[in-house]
PDB file of C-alpha atoms and ligand atoms in Angstrom:
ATOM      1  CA  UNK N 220      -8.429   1.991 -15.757  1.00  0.00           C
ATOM      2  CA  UNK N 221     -10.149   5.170 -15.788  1.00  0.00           C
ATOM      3  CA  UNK N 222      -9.224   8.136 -13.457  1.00  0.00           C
ATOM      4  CA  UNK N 223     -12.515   8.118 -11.433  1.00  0.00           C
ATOM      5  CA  UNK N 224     -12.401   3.746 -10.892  1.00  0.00           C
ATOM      6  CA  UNK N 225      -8.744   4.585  -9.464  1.00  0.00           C
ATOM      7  CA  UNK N 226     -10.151   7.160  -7.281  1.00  0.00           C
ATOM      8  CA  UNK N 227     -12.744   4.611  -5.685  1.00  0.00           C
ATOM      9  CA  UNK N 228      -9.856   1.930  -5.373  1.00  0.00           C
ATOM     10  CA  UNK N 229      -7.572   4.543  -3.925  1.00  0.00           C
ATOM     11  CA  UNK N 230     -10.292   5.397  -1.281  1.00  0.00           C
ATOM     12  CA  UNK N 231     -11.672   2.210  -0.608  1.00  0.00           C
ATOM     13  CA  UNK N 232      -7.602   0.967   0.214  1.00  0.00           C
ATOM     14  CA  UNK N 233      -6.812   3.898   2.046  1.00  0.00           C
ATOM     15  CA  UNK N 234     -10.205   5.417   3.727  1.00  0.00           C
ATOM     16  CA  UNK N 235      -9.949   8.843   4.721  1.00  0.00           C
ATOM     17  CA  UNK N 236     -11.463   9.137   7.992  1.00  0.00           C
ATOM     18  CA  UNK N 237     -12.368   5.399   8.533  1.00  0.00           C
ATOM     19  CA  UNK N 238     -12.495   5.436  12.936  1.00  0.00           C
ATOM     20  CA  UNK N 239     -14.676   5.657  16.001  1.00  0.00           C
ATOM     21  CA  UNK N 240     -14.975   9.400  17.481  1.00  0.00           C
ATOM     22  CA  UNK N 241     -14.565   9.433  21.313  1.00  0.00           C
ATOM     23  CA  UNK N 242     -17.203  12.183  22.041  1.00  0.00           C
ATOM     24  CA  UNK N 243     -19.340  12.449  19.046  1.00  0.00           C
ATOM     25  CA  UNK N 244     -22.240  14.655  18.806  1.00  0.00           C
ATOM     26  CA  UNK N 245     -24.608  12.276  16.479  1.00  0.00           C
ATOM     27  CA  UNK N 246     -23.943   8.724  15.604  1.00  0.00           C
ATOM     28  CA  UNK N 247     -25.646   6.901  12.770  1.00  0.00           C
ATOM     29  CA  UNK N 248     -25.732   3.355  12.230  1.00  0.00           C
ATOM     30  CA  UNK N 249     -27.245   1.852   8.934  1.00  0.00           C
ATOM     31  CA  UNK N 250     -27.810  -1.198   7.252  1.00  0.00           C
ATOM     32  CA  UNK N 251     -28.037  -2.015   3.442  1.00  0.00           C
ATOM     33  CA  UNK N 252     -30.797  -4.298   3.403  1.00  0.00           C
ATOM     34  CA  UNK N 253     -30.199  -5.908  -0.044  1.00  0.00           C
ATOM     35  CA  UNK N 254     -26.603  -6.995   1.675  1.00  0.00           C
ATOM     36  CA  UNK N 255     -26.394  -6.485   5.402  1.00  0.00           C
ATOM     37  CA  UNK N 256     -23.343  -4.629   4.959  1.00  0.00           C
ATOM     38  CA  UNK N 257     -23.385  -1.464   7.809  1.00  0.00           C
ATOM     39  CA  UNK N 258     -21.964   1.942   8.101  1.00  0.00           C
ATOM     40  CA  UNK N 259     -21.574   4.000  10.989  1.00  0.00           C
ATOM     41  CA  UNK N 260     -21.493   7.926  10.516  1.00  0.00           C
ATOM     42  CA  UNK N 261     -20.271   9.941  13.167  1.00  0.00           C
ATOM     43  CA  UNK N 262     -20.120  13.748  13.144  1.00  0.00           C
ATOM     44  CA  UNK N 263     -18.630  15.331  16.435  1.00  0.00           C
ATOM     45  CA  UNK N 264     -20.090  19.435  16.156  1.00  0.00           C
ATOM     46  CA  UNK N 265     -19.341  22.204  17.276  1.00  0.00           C
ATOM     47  CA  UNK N 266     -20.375  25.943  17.571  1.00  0.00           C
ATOM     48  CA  UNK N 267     -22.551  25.038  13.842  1.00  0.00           C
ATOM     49  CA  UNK N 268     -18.793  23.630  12.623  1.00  0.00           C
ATOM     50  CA  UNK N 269     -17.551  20.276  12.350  1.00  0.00           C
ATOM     51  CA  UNK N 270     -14.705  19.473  14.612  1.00  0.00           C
ATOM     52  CA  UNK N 271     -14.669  15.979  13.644  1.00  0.00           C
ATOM     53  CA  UNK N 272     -16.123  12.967  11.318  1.00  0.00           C
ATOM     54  CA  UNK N 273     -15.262   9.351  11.030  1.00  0.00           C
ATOM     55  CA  UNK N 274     -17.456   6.377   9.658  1.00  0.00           C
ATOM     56  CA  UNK N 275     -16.682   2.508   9.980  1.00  0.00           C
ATOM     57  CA  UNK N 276     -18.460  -0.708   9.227  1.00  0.00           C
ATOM     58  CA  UNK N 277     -17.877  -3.190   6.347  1.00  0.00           C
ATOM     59  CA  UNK N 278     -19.367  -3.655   3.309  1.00  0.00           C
ATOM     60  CA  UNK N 279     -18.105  -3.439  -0.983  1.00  0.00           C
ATOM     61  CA  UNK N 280     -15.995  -1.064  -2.279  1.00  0.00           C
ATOM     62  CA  UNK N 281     -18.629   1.703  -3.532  1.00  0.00           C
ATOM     63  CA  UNK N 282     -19.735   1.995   0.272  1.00  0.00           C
ATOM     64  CA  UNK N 283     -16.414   1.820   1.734  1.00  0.00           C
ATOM     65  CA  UNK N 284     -15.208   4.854  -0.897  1.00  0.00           C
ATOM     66  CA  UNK N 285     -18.239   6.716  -0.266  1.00  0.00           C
ATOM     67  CA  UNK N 286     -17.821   6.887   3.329  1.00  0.00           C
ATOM     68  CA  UNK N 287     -14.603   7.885   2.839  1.00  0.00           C
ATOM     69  CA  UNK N 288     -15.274  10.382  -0.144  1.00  0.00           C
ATOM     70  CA  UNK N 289     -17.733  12.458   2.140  1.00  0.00           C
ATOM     71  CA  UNK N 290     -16.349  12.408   5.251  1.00  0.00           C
ATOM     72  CA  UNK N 291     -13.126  14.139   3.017  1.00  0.00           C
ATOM     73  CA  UNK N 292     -15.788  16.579   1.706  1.00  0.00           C
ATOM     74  CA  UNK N 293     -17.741  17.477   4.615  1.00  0.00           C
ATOM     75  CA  UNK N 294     -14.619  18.136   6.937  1.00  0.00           C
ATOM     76  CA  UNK N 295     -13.882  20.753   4.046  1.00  0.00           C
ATOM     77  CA  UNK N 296     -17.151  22.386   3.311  1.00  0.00           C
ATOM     78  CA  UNK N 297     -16.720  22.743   8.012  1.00  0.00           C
ATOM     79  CA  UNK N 298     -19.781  24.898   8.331  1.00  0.00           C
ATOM     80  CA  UNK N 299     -23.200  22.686   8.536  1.00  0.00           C
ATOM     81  CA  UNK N 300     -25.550  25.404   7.394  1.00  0.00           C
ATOM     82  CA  UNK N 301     -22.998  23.959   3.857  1.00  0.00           C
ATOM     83  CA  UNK N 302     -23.111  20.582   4.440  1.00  0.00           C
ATOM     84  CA  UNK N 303     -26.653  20.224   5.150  1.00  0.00           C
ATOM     85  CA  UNK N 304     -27.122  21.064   1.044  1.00  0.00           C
ATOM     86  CA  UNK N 305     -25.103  18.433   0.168  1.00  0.00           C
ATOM     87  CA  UNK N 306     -28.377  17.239  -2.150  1.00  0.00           C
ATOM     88  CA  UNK N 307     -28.693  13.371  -3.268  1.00  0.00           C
ATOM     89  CA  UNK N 308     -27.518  15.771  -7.053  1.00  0.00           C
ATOM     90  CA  UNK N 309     -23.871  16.946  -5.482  1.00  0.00           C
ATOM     91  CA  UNK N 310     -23.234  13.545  -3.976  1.00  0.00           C
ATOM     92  CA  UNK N 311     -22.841  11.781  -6.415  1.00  0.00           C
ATOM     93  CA  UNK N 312     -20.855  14.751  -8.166  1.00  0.00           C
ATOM     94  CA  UNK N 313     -18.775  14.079  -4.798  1.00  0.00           C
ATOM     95  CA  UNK N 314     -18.337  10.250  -5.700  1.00  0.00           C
ATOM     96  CA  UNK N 315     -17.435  10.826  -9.399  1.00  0.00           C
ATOM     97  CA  UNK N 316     -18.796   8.397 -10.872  1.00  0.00           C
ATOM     98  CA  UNK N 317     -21.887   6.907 -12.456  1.00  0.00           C
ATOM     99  CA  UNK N 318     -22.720   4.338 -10.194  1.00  0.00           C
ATOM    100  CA  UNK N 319     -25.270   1.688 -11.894  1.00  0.00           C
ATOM    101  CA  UNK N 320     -28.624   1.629 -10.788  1.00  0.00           C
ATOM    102  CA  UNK N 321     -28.061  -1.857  -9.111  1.00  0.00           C
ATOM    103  CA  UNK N 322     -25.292  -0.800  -6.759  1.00  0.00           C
ATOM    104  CA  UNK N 323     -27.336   2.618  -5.868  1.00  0.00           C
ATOM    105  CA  UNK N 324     -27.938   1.111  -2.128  1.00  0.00           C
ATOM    106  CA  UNK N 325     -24.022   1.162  -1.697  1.00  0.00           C
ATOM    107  CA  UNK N 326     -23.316   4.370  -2.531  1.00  0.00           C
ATOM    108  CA  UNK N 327     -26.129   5.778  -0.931  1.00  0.00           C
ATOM    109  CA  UNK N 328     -25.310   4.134   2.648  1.00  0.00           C
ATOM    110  CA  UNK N 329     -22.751   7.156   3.582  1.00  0.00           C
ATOM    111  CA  UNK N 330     -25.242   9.754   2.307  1.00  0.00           C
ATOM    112  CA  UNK N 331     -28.342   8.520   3.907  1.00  0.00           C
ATOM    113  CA  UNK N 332     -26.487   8.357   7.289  1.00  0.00           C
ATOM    114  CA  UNK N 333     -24.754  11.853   7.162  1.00  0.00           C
ATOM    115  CA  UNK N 334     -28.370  13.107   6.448  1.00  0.00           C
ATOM    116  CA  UNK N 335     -29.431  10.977   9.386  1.00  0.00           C
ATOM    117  CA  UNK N 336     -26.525  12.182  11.389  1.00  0.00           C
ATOM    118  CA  UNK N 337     -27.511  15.901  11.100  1.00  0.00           C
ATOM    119  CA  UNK N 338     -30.716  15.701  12.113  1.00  0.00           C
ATOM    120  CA  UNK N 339     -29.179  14.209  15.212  1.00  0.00           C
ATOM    121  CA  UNK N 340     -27.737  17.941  15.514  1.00  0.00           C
ATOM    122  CA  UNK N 341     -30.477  19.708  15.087  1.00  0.00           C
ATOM    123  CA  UNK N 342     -30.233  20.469  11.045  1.00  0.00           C
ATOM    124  CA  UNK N 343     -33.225  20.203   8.306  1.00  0.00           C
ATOM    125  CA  UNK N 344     -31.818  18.577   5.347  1.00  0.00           C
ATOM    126  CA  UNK N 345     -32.322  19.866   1.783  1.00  0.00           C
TER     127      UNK N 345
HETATM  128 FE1  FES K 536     -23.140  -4.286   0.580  1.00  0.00          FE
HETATM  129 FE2  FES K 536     -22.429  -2.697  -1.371  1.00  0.00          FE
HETATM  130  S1  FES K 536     -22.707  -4.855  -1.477  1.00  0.00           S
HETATM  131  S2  FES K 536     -22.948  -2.142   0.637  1.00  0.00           S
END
């Protein structure tokens, strides 16, 4: 199995991040449409810095390592002026992976509600 496939396995077994924050700042709840399966983003901010980030739902294994693959990067990059250029681009950089054009809605279910998510504090996206 190649290195990046055991990365998504790893991730999608153990999520990094995978609960409900208590006093979050912006909450995001999507739907993939093509399968009904839903992620919740959840970014608790402070002072322009993330304090916290969590994400749950259901869905395949691309989502479910997704969530879990950002929420890892964006409590590292902290700062949201840096997170905010997280671009569709370095996502999928962050995922590492070439995810086929037919599971595209999966992995793009974390991204589209962190983007979501930081417009709930106040942030432009890229
Ligand atoms: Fe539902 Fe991937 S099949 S999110």
């Amino acid at each position: 199995m190649d290195l990046y496939k055991e990365l998504l396995i790893d991730h999608w077994k153990n999520p990094r991040n995978f609960k409900r924050l208590k006093r979050a700042t912006s909450r995001v709840k999507l739907v993939n449409p093509l399968c009904g399966d839903k992620m919740t983003l959840e970014l608790k901010v402070e002072n322009g810095e993330i304090a916290d980030v969590g994400f749950s739902g259901t869905g395949c294994i691309i989502s479910q390592a997704a969530g879990s693959l950002l929420t890892e990067e964006v409590r590292k990059l902290k700062k949201l002026d840096k997170i905010c250029k997280i671009d569709e681009k370095e996502y999928f950089k962050i995922l590492g992976t070439n995810v086929v054009p037919g599971r595209k809605k999966c992995a793009l279910l974390a991204y589209q509600a962190l983007k979501k998510a930081l417009e709930g504090n106040g942030r432009q996206n890229t």
